[in-house]
JSON list of C-alpha atoms in Angstrom, two decimals:
[
{"chain": "A", "resi": 1, "resn": "ILE", "atom": "CA", "xyz": [11.70, 4.59, -40.44]},
{"chain": "A", "resi": 2, "resn": "SER", "atom": "CA", "xyz": [10.01, 3.00, -43.40]},
{"chain": "A", "resi": 3, "resn": "GLY", "atom": "CA", "xyz": [6.25, 2.88, -43.96]},
{"chain": "A", "resi": 4, "resn": "ARG", "atom": "CA", "xyz": [3.28, 4.50, -45.63]},
{"chain": "A", "resi": 5, "resn": "ILE", "atom": "CA", "xyz": [3.12, 8.31, -45.57]},
{"chain": "A", "resi": 6, "resn": "THR", "atom": "CA", "xyz": [-0.21, 9.25, -44.04]},
{"chain": "A", "resi": 7, "resn": "SER", "atom": "CA", "xyz": [-0.06, 13.05, -44.32]},
{"chain": "A", "resi": 8, "resn": "ILE", "atom": "CA", "xyz": [2.06, 15.90, -45.65]},
{"chain": "A", "resi": 9, "resn": "ARG", "atom": "CA", "xyz": [1.94, 19.01, -43.48]},
{"chain": "A", "resi": 10, "resn": "ALA", "atom": "CA", "xyz": [4.13, 21.37, -45.55]},
{"chain": "A", "resi": 11, "resn": "SER", "atom": "CA", "xyz": [3.03, 22.93, -48.84]},
{"chain": "A", "resi": 12, "resn": "GLU", "atom": "CA", "xyz": [5.14, 24.54, -51.56]},
{"chain": "A", "resi": 13, "resn": "GLY", "atom": "CA", "xyz": [6.08, 28.09, -50.68]},
{"chain": "A", "resi": 14, "resn": "GLU", "atom": "CA", "xyz": [5.05, 27.70, -47.05]},
{"chain": "A", "resi": 15, "resn": "ARG", "atom": "CA", "xyz": [7.31, 29.18, -44.38]},
{"chain": "A", "resi": 16, "resn": "ILE", "atom": "CA", "xyz": [8.17, 26.68, -41.67]},
{"chain": "A", "resi": 17, "resn": "SER", "atom": "CA", "xyz": [10.12, 26.74, -38.45]},
{"chain": "A", "resi": 18, "resn": "GLU", "atom": "CA", "xyz": [12.62, 24.33, -37.03]},
{"chain": "A", "resi": 19, "resn": "ASP", "atom": "CA", "xyz": [10.93, 21.22, -35.58]},
{"chain": "A", "resi": 20, "resn": "ASP", "atom": "CA", "xyz": [7.67, 21.76, -37.53]},
{"chain": "A", "resi": 21, "resn": "ILE", "atom": "CA", "xyz": [6.23, 18.47, -38.81]},
{"chain": "A", "resi": 22, "resn": "LEU", "atom": "CA", "xyz": [6.80, 18.08, -42.56]},
{"chain": "A", "resi": 23, "resn": "PHE", "atom": "CA", "xyz": [5.02, 14.76, -42.96]},
{"chain": "A", "resi": 24, "resn": "THR", "atom": "CA", "xyz": [3.98, 11.72, -40.95]},
{"chain": "A", "resi": 25, "resn": "ILE", "atom": "CA", "xyz": [4.43, 8.00, -41.47]},
{"chain": "A", "resi": 26, "resn": "ASP", "atom": "CA", "xyz": [1.84, 5.44, -40.37]},
{"chain": "A", "resi": 27, "resn": "ASP", "atom": "CA", "xyz": [2.69, 4.77, -36.70]},
{"chain": "A", "resi": 28, "resn": "ARG", "atom": "CA", "xyz": [-0.16, 2.48, -35.68]},
{"chain": "A", "resi": 29, "resn": "GLU", "atom": "CA", "xyz": [1.99, -0.59, -35.16]},
{"chain": "A", "resi": 30, "resn": "ALA", "atom": "CA", "xyz": [4.65, 1.37, -33.26]},
{"chain": "A", "resi": 31, "resn": "ALA", "atom": "CA", "xyz": [1.97, 3.05, -31.10]},
{"chain": "A", "resi": 32, "resn": "TYR", "atom": "CA", "xyz": [0.37, -0.32, -30.33]},
{"chain": "A", "resi": 33, "resn": "THR", "atom": "CA", "xyz": [3.73, -1.69, -29.20]},
{"chain": "A", "resi": 34, "resn": "LEU", "atom": "CA", "xyz": [4.28, 1.41, -27.09]},
{"chain": "A", "resi": 35, "resn": "ALA", "atom": "CA", "xyz": [0.88, 0.92, -25.42]},
{"chain": "A", "resi": 36, "resn": "GLU", "atom": "CA", "xyz": [1.81, -2.69, -24.61]},
{"chain": "A", "resi": 37, "resn": "TYR", "atom": "CA", "xyz": [5.08, -1.60, -23.02]},
{"chain": "A", "resi": 38, "resn": "GLN", "atom": "CA", "xyz": [3.33, 1.15, -21.05]},
{"chain": "A", "resi": 39, "resn": "ALA", "atom": "CA", "xyz": [0.72, -1.31, -19.79]},
{"chain": "A", "resi": 40, "resn": "GLU", "atom": "CA", "xyz": [3.43, -3.72, -18.63]},
{"chain": "A", "resi": 41, "resn": "ALA", "atom": "CA", "xyz": [5.27, -0.92, -16.82]},
{"chain": "A", "resi": 42, "resn": "GLU", "atom": "CA", "xyz": [2.07, 0.18, -15.10]},
{"chain": "A", "resi": 43, "resn": "ARG", "atom": "CA", "xyz": [1.29, -3.41, -14.10]},
{"chain": "A", "resi": 44, "resn": "LEU", "atom": "CA", "xyz": [4.71, -3.66, -12.47]},
{"chain": "A", "resi": 45, "resn": "ARG", "atom": "CA", "xyz": [4.23, -0.33, -10.67]},
{"chain": "A", "resi": 46, "resn": "THR", "atom": "CA", "xyz": [0.90, -1.57, -9.31]},
{"chain": "A", "resi": 47, "resn": "GLU", "atom": "CA", "xyz": [2.42, -4.86, -8.21]},
{"chain": "A", "resi": 48, "resn": "ILE", "atom": "CA", "xyz": [5.30, -3.07, -6.49]},
{"chain": "A", "resi": 49, "resn": "ARG", "atom": "CA", "xyz": [2.88, -0.77, -4.63]},
{"chain": "A", "resi": 50, "resn": "ARG", "atom": "CA", "xyz": [0.82, -3.77, -3.57]},
{"chain": "A", "resi": 51, "resn": "GLU", "atom": "CA", "xyz": [3.87, -5.71, -2.34]},
{"chain": "A", "resi": 52, "resn": "GLU", "atom": "CA", "xyz": [5.22, -2.65, -0.51]},
{"chain": "A", "resi": 53, "resn": "THR", "atom": "CA", "xyz": [1.88, -2.27, 1.25]},
{"chain": "A", "resi": 54, "resn": "ARG", "atom": "CA", "xyz": [1.83, -5.97, 2.11]},
{"chain": "A", "resi": 55, "resn": "ALA", "atom": "CA", "xyz": [5.36, -5.79, 3.47]},
{"chain": "A", "resi": 56, "resn": "SER", "atom": "CA", "xyz": [4.56, -2.73, 5.57]},
{"chain": "A", "resi": 57, "resn": "LEU", "atom": "CA", "xyz": [1.40, -4.26, 7.03]},
{"chain": "A", "resi": 58, "resn": "ALA", "atom": "CA", "xyz": [3.03, -7.64, 7.58]},
{"chain": "A", "resi": 59, "resn": "THR", "atom": "CA", "xyz": [6.05, -6.04, 9.27]},
{"chain": "A", "resi": 60, "resn": "SER", "atom": "CA", "xyz": [3.85, -4.12, 11.68]},
{"chain": "A", "resi": 61, "resn": "LYS", "atom": "CA", "xyz": [1.66, -7.14, 12.31]},
{"chain": "A", "resi": 62, "resn": "ALA", "atom": "CA", "xyz": [4.56, -9.55, 12.70]},
{"chain": "A", "resi": 63, "resn": "GLY", "atom": "CA", "xyz": [6.41, -7.35, 15.15]},
{"chain": "A", "resi": 64, "resn": "SER", "atom": "CA", "xyz": [3.43, -6.93, 17.46]},
{"chain": "A", "resi": 65, "resn": "GLU", "atom": "CA", "xyz": [2.31, -10.53, 17.10]},
{"chain": "A", "resi": 66, "resn": "VAL", "atom": "CA", "xyz": [5.73, -12.03, 17.81]},
{"chain": "A", "resi": 67, "resn": "ALA", "atom": "CA", "xyz": [6.06, -9.89, 20.93]},
{"chain": "A", "resi": 68, "resn": "ALA", "atom": "CA", "xyz": [2.54, -10.74, 22.10]},
{"chain": "A", "resi": 69, "resn": "ARG", "atom": "CA", "xyz": [2.87, -14.45, 21.35]},
{"chain": "A", "resi": 70, "resn": "THR", "atom": "CA", "xyz": [6.27, -14.64, 23.03]},
{"chain": "A", "resi": 71, "resn": "ALA", "atom": "CA", "xyz": [4.82, -13.03, 26.14]},
{"chain": "A", "resi": 72, "resn": "GLY", "atom": "CA", "xyz": [1.87, -15.43, 25.94]},
{"chain": "A", "resi": 73, "resn": "THR", "atom": "CA", "xyz": [4.18, -18.43, 25.72]},
{"chain": "A", "resi": 74, "resn": "GLN", "atom": "CA", "xyz": [6.19, -17.24, 28.70]},
{"chain": "A", "resi": 75, "resn": "SER", "atom": "CA", "xyz": [3.01, -16.66, 30.71]},
{"chain": "A", "resi": 76, "resn": "ALA", "atom": "CA", "xyz": [1.66, -20.09, 29.76]},
{"chain": "A", "resi": 77, "resn": "GLY", "atom": "CA", "xyz": [4.97, -21.69, 30.73]},
{"chain": "A", "resi": 78, "resn": "ALA", "atom": "CA", "xyz": [4.82, -20.01, 34.13]},
{"chain": "A", "resi": 79, "resn": "ALA", "atom": "CA", "xyz": [1.24, -21.23, 34.58]},
{"chain": "A", "resi": 80, "resn": "VAL", "atom": "CA", "xyz": [2.36, -24.81, 33.88]},
{"chain": "A", "resi": 81, "resn": "ILE", "atom": "CA", "xyz": [5.11, -24.56, 36.49]},
{"chain": "A", "resi": 82, "resn": "ALA", "atom": "CA", "xyz": [2.62, -23.26, 39.06]},
{"chain": "A", "resi": 83, "resn": "ALA", "atom": "CA", "xyz": [0.03, -25.92, 38.18]},
{"chain": "A", "resi": 84, "resn": "ARG", "atom": "CA", "xyz": [2.62, -28.69, 38.39]},
{"chain": "A", "resi": 85, "resn": "SER", "atom": "CA", "xyz": [3.71, -27.43, 41.81]},
{"chain": "A", "resi": 86, "resn": "ASP", "atom": "CA", "xyz": [0.07, -27.47, 43.00]},
{"chain": "A", "resi": 87, "resn": "PHE", "atom": "CA", "xyz": [-0.39, -30.97, 41.58]},
{"chain": "A", "resi": 88, "resn": "GLU", "atom": "CA", "xyz": [2.72, -32.32, 43.32]},
{"chain": "A", "resi": 89, "resn": "THR", "atom": "CA", "xyz": [1.60, -30.74, 46.59]},
{"chain": "A", "resi": 90, "resn": "ALA", "atom": "CA", "xyz": [-1.87, -32.25, 46.25]},
{"chain": "A", "resi": 91, "resn": "GLN", "atom": "CA", "xyz": [-0.34, -35.62, 45.41]},
{"chain": "A", "resi": 92, "resn": "ARG", "atom": "CA", "xyz": [1.81, -35.58, 48.54]},
{"chain": "A", "resi": 93, "resn": "ASP", "atom": "CA", "xyz": [-1.17, -34.50, 50.65]},
{"chain": "A", "resi": 94, "resn": "TYR", "atom": "CA", "xyz": [-3.28, -37.31, 49.22]},
{"chain": "A", "resi": 95, "resn": "GLU", "atom": "CA", "xyz": [-0.60, -39.94, 49.85]},
{"chain": "A", "resi": 96, "resn": "ARG", "atom": "CA", "xyz": [-0.15, -38.70, 53.43]},
{"chain": "A", "resi": 97, "resn": "THR", "atom": "CA", "xyz": [-3.92, -38.64, 54.02]},
{"chain": "A", "resi": 98, "resn": "ARG", "atom": "CA", "xyz": [-4.33, -42.14, 52.55]},
{"chain": "A", "resi": 99, "resn": "ASP", "atom": "CA", "xyz": [-1.59, -43.43, 54.84]},
{"chain": "A", "resi": 100, "resn": "LEU", "atom": "CA", "xyz": [-3.32, -41.86, 57.83]},
{"chain": "A", "resi": 101, "resn": "PHE", "atom": "CA", "xyz": [-6.68, -43.25, 56.69]},
{"chain": "A", "resi": 102, "resn": "GLU", "atom": "CA", "xyz": [-5.25, -46.76, 56.40]},
{"chain": "A", "resi": 103, "resn": "ARG", "atom": "CA", "xyz": [-3.97, -46.42, 59.97]},
{"chain": "A", "resi": 104, "resn": "GLY", "atom": "CA", "xyz": [-7.38, -45.21, 61.10]},
{"chain": "A", "resi": 105, "resn": "ARG", "atom": "CA", "xyz": [-6.31, -41.74, 62.05]},
{"chain": "A", "resi": 106, "resn": "VAL", "atom": "CA", "xyz": [-8.47, -39.73, 59.56]},
{"chain": "A", "resi": 107, "resn": "SER", "atom": "CA", "xyz": [-12.00, -40.19, 58.29]},
{"chain": "A", "resi": 108, "resn": "GLN", "atom": "CA", "xyz": [-13.20, -41.27, 54.84]},
{"chain": "A", "resi": 109, "resn": "ALA", "atom": "CA", "xyz": [-14.35, -37.71, 54.27]},
{"chain": "A", "resi": 110, "resn": "ALA", "atom": "CA", "xyz": [-10.81, -36.40, 54.72]},
{"chain": "A", "resi": 111, "resn": "LEU", "atom": "CA", "xyz": [-9.51, -38.96, 52.25]},
{"chain": "A", "resi": 112, "resn": "ASP", "atom": "CA", "xyz": [-12.24, -38.07, 49.74]},
{"chain": "A", "resi": 113, "resn": "GLN", "atom": "CA", "xyz": [-11.43, -34.38, 50.08]},
{"chain": "A", "resi": 114, "resn": "ALA", "atom": "CA", "xyz": [-7.71, -35.04, 49.47]},
{"chain": "A", "resi": 115, "resn": "SER", "atom": "CA", "xyz": [-8.61, -37.17, 46.43]},
{"chain": "A", "resi": 116, "resn": "ASN", "atom": "CA", "xyz": [-10.83, -34.43, 44.99]},
{"chain": "A", "resi": 117, "resn": "THR", "atom": "CA", "xyz": [-8.10, -31.84, 45.54]},
{"chain": "A", "resi": 118, "resn": "LEU", "atom": "CA", "xyz": [-5.60, -34.06, 43.73]},
{"chain": "A", "resi": 119, "resn": "GLU", "atom": "CA", "xyz": [-7.97, -34.60, 40.78]},
{"chain": "A", "resi": 120, "resn": "THR", "atom": "CA", "xyz": [-8.68, -30.88, 40.51]},
{"chain": "A", "resi": 121, "resn": "ALA", "atom": "CA", "xyz": [-4.94, -30.10, 40.55]},
{"chain": "A", "resi": 122, "resn": "GLU", "atom": "CA", "xyz": [-4.30, -32.72, 37.86]},
{"chain": "A", "resi": 123, "resn": "GLN", "atom": "CA", "xyz": [-7.00, -31.23, 35.60]},
{"chain": "A", "resi": 124, "resn": "ALA", "atom": "CA", "xyz": [-5.58, -27.75, 36.13]},
{"chain": "A", "resi": 125, "resn": "LEU", "atom": "CA", "xyz": [-2.12, -29.00, 35.14]},
{"chain": "A", "resi": 126, "resn": "ARG", "atom": "CA", "xyz": [-3.47, -30.56, 31.95]},
{"chain": "A", "resi": 127, "resn": "ARG", "atom": "CA", "xyz": [-5.28, -27.34, 31.03]},
{"chain": "A", "resi": 128, "resn": "ALA", "atom": "CA", "xyz": [-2.14, -25.31, 31.66]},
{"chain": "A", "resi": 129, "resn": "GLU", "atom": "CA", "xyz": [-0.08, -27.67, 29.49]},
{"chain": "A", "resi": 130, "resn": "ALA", "atom": "CA", "xyz": [-2.68, -27.45, 26.70]},
{"chain": "A", "resi": 131, "resn": "ASP", "atom": "CA", "xyz": [-2.65, -23.65, 26.93]},
{"chain": "A", "resi": 132, "resn": "ARG", "atom": "CA", "xyz": [1.13, -23.66, 26.70]},
{"chain": "A", "resi": 133, "resn": "GLU", "atom": "CA", "xyz": [1.05, -25.83, 23.57]},
{"chain": "A", "resi": 134, "resn": "MET", "atom": "CA", "xyz": [-1.47, -23.48, 21.97]},
{"chain": "A", "resi": 135, "resn": "ALA", "atom": "CA", "xyz": [0.64, -20.45, 22.88]},
{"chain": "A", "resi": 136, "resn": "MET", "atom": "CA", "xyz": [3.73, -22.07, 21.38]},
{"chain": "A", "resi": 137, "resn": "ALA", "atom": "CA", "xyz": [1.81, -22.86, 18.17]},
{"chain": "A", "resi": 138, "resn": "GLU", "atom": "CA", "xyz": [0.64, -19.24, 17.94]},
{"chain": "A", "resi": 139, "resn": "GLN", "atom": "CA", "xyz": [4.21, -18.04, 18.45]},
{"chain": "A", "resi": 140, "resn": "ARG", "atom": "CA", "xyz": [5.37, -20.28, 15.59]},
{"chain": "A", "resi": 141, "resn": "THR", "atom": "CA", "xyz": [2.60, -18.84, 13.40]},
{"chain": "A", "resi": 142, "resn": "ALA", "atom": "CA", "xyz": [3.75, -15.31, 14.24]},
{"chain": "A", "resi": 143, "resn": "SER", "atom": "CA", "xyz": [7.31, -16.28, 13.30]},
{"chain": "A", "resi": 144, "resn": "ILE", "atom": "CA", "xyz": [6.07, -17.58, 9.93]},
{"chain": "A", "resi": 145, "resn": "THR", "atom": "CA", "xyz": [4.50, -14.16, 9.33]},
{"chain": "A", "resi": 146, "resn": "GLY", "atom": "CA", "xyz": [7.95, -12.65, 9.87]},
{"chain": "A", "resi": 147, "resn": "GLU", "atom": "CA", "xyz": [9.37, -15.03, 7.29]},
{"chain": "A", "resi": 148, "resn": "GLU", "atom": "CA", "xyz": [6.68, -13.91, 4.85]},
{"chain": "A", "resi": 149, "resn": "VAL", "atom": "CA", "xyz": [7.91, -10.33, 5.24]},
{"chain": "A", "resi": 150, "resn": "ALA", "atom": "CA", "xyz": [11.43, -11.47, 4.38]},
{"chain": "A", "resi": 151, "resn": "LEU", "atom": "CA", "xyz": [10.17, -13.20, 1.23]},
{"chain": "A", "resi": 152, "resn": "ILE", "atom": "CA", "xyz": [8.29, -10.08, 0.12]},
{"chain": "A", "resi": 153, "resn": "GLU", "atom": "CA", "xyz": [11.38, -7.94, 0.69]},
{"chain": "A", "resi": 154, "resn": "MET", "atom": "CA", "xyz": [13.41, -10.37, -1.41]},
{"chain": "A", "resi": 155, "resn": "GLU", "atom": "CA", "xyz": [10.87, -10.14, -4.24]},
{"chain": "A", "resi": 156, "resn": "LEU", "atom": "CA", "xyz": [10.69, -6.33, -4.34]},
{"chain": "A", "resi": 157, "resn": "PRO", "atom": "CA", "xyz": [14.19, -5.77, -5.84]},
{"chain": "A", "resi": 158, "resn": "VAL", "atom": "CA", "xyz": [13.31, -8.24, -8.62]},
{"chain": "A", "resi": 159, "resn": "LEU", "atom": "CA", "xyz": [10.12, -6.33, -9.40]},
{"chain": "A", "resi": 160, "resn": "ARG", "atom": "CA", "xyz": [11.91, -2.98, -9.32]},
{"chain": "A", "resi": 161, "resn": "ALA", "atom": "CA", "xyz": [14.56, -4.26, -11.74]},
{"chain": "A", "resi": 162, "resn": "ALA", "atom": "CA", "xyz": [11.82, -5.53, -14.06]},
{"chain": "A", "resi": 163, "resn": "LEU", "atom": "CA", "xyz": [10.15, -2.11, -13.88]},
{"chain": "A", "resi": 164, "resn": "LYS", "atom": "CA", "xyz": [13.39, -0.37, -14.90]},
{"chain": "A", "resi": 165, "resn": "ARG", "atom": "CA", "xyz": [13.66, -2.65, -17.92]},
{"chain": "A", "resi": 166, "resn": "ALA", "atom": "CA", "xyz": [10.02, -2.00, -18.81]},
{"chain": "A", "resi": 167, "resn": "GLU", "atom": "CA", "xyz": [10.47, 1.77, -18.49]},
{"chain": "A", "resi": 168, "resn": "ALA", "atom": "CA", "xyz": [13.56, 1.59, -20.71]},
{"chain": "A", "resi": 169, "resn": "ARG", "atom": "CA", "xyz": [11.50, -0.23, -23.35]},
{"chain": "A", "resi": 170, "resn": "VAL", "atom": "CA", "xyz": [8.81, 2.46, -23.09]},
{"chain": "A", "resi": 171, "resn": "GLU", "atom": "CA", "xyz": [11.37, 5.23, -23.60]},
{"chain": "A", "resi": 172, "resn": "ALA", "atom": "CA", "xyz": [12.97, 3.47, -26.56]},
{"chain": "A", "resi": 173, "resn": "GLN", "atom": "CA", "xyz": [9.61, 2.78, -28.19]},
{"chain": "A", "resi": 174, "resn": "GLN", "atom": "CA", "xyz": [8.51, 6.38, -27.62]},
{"chain": "A", "resi": 175, "resn": "VAL", "atom": "CA", "xyz": [11.52, 7.42, -29.70]},
{"chain": "A", "resi": 176, "resn": "VAL", "atom": "CA", "xyz": [10.40, 5.05, -32.45]},
{"chain": "A", "resi": 177, "resn": "VAL", "atom": "CA", "xyz": [6.89, 6.53, -32.38]},
{"chain": "A", "resi": 178, "resn": "ASP", "atom": "CA", "xyz": [8.28, 10.07, -32.51]},
{"chain": "A", "resi": 179, "resn": "GLN", "atom": "CA", "xyz": [10.42, 9.13, -35.49]},
{"chain": "A", "resi": 180, "resn": "HIS", "atom": "CA", "xyz": [7.22, 8.62, -37.51]},
{"chain": "A", "resi": 181, "resn": "LYS", "atom": "CA", "xyz": [6.78, 12.40, -37.43]},
{"chain": "A", "resi": 182, "resn": "ILE", "atom": "CA", "xyz": [9.38, 13.88, -39.78]},
{"chain": "A", "resi": 183, "resn": "ARG", "atom": "CA", "xyz": [10.29, 17.38, -38.64]},
{"chain": "A", "resi": 184, "resn": "SER", "atom": "CA", "xyz": [12.17, 20.22, -40.24]},
{"chain": "A", "resi": 185, "resn": "PRO", "atom": "CA", "xyz": [15.74, 20.57, -39.00]},
{"chain": "A", "resi": 186, "resn": "ILE", "atom": "CA", "xyz": [15.82, 24.32, -39.82]},
{"chain": "A", "resi": 187, "resn": "ASP", "atom": "CA", "xyz": [13.70, 27.44, -40.37]},
{"chain": "A", "resi": 188, "resn": "GLY", "atom": "CA", "xyz": [12.92, 28.14, -44.02]},
{"chain": "A", "resi": 189, "resn": "VAL", "atom": "CA", "xyz": [10.52, 28.15, -46.94]},
{"chain": "A", "resi": 190, "resn": "VAL", "atom": "CA", "xyz": [9.36, 24.93, -48.64]},
{"chain": "A", "resi": 191, "resn": "ASP", "atom": "CA", "xyz": [11.05, 24.62, -52.03]},
{"chain": "A", "resi": 192, "resn": "ALA", "atom": "CA", "xyz": [9.18, 23.68, -55.18]},
{"chain": "A", "resi": 193, "resn": "GLY", "atom": "CA", "xyz": [11.08, 20.42, -55.09]},
{"chain": "A", "resi": 194, "resn": "VAL", "atom": "CA", "xyz": [9.58, 19.31, -51.80]},
{"chain": "A", "resi": 195, "resn": "ASP", "atom": "CA", "xyz": [7.93, 16.18, -53.25]},
{"chain": "A", "resi": 196, "resn": "GLU", "atom": "CA", "xyz": [11.26, 14.85, -54.43]},
{"chain": "A", "resi": 197, "resn": "PHE", "atom": "CA", "xyz": [12.87, 15.89, -51.15]},
{"chain": "A", "resi": 198, "resn": "LEU", "atom": "CA", "xyz": [10.24, 14.02, -49.13]},
{"chain": "A", "resi": 199, "resn": "LEU", "atom": "CA", "xyz": [9.54, 11.01, -51.30]},
{"chain": "A", "resi": 200, "resn": "GLY", "atom": "CA", "xyz": [12.67, 10.55, -53.35]},
{"chain": "A", "resi": 201, "resn": "PRO", "atom": "CA", "xyz": [12.91, 10.46, -57.14]},
{"chain": "A", "resi": 202, "resn": "GLY", "atom": "CA", "xyz": [10.39, 8.18, -58.79]},
{"chain": "A", "resi": 203, "resn": "LEU", "atom": "CA", "xyz": [8.25, 7.54, -55.69]},
{"chain": "A", "resi": 204, "resn": "ALA", "atom": "CA", "xyz": [4.56, 8.34, -55.48]},
{"chain": "A", "resi": 205, "resn": "LEU", "atom": "CA", "xyz": [2.83, 9.73, -52.40]},
{"chain": "A", "resi": 206, "resn": "GLY", "atom": "CA", "xyz": [2.32, 7.01, -49.82]},
{"chain": "A", "resi": 207, "resn": "GLU", "atom": "CA", "xyz": [4.99, 4.64, -51.12]},
{"chain": "A", "resi": 208, "resn": "LEU", "atom": "CA", "xyz": [7.90, 5.59, -48.87]}
]
């Protein structure tokens, strides 16, 4: 590590222990880089937590919605079948009543009643068909929610891999920051020649 010496912790004649700091080198740039790496790692952790929460909620929601919408579609389909059966019955009754009316065997009131029944059955069939279309659309929407869960689950491994890389950068940069603190490798007493030991021959304090 090269840079400007910012402090000397050991004085001549001082007893020191292994791993005591002898002197420090300006680490502001290294510490700033470390903070950047740490911030990026924390951002990724937050994003992963958010996506995991989204996936969990979406999975729960999708499962219940798909089941409910499927049941709704089936129920709507059954309602259409029943309404169509009623409509066909009313249509046959109307045609039979009209034939009888034309032959003078039933009154106008009977024909009007058969016509009203047929119209009511037709409207009921149209409503049932519209309800079925809506139920099918809701089921498709629920299926899309399930696809969203799959997309989130595909993205999570990418984010986790990015987090591992970010954490590795943090660890490596922490080593660089620590290297700006020069420590004693052994126990001992500081020699009178400590300045030359620390700075090298011909160097002034702060020029390393």
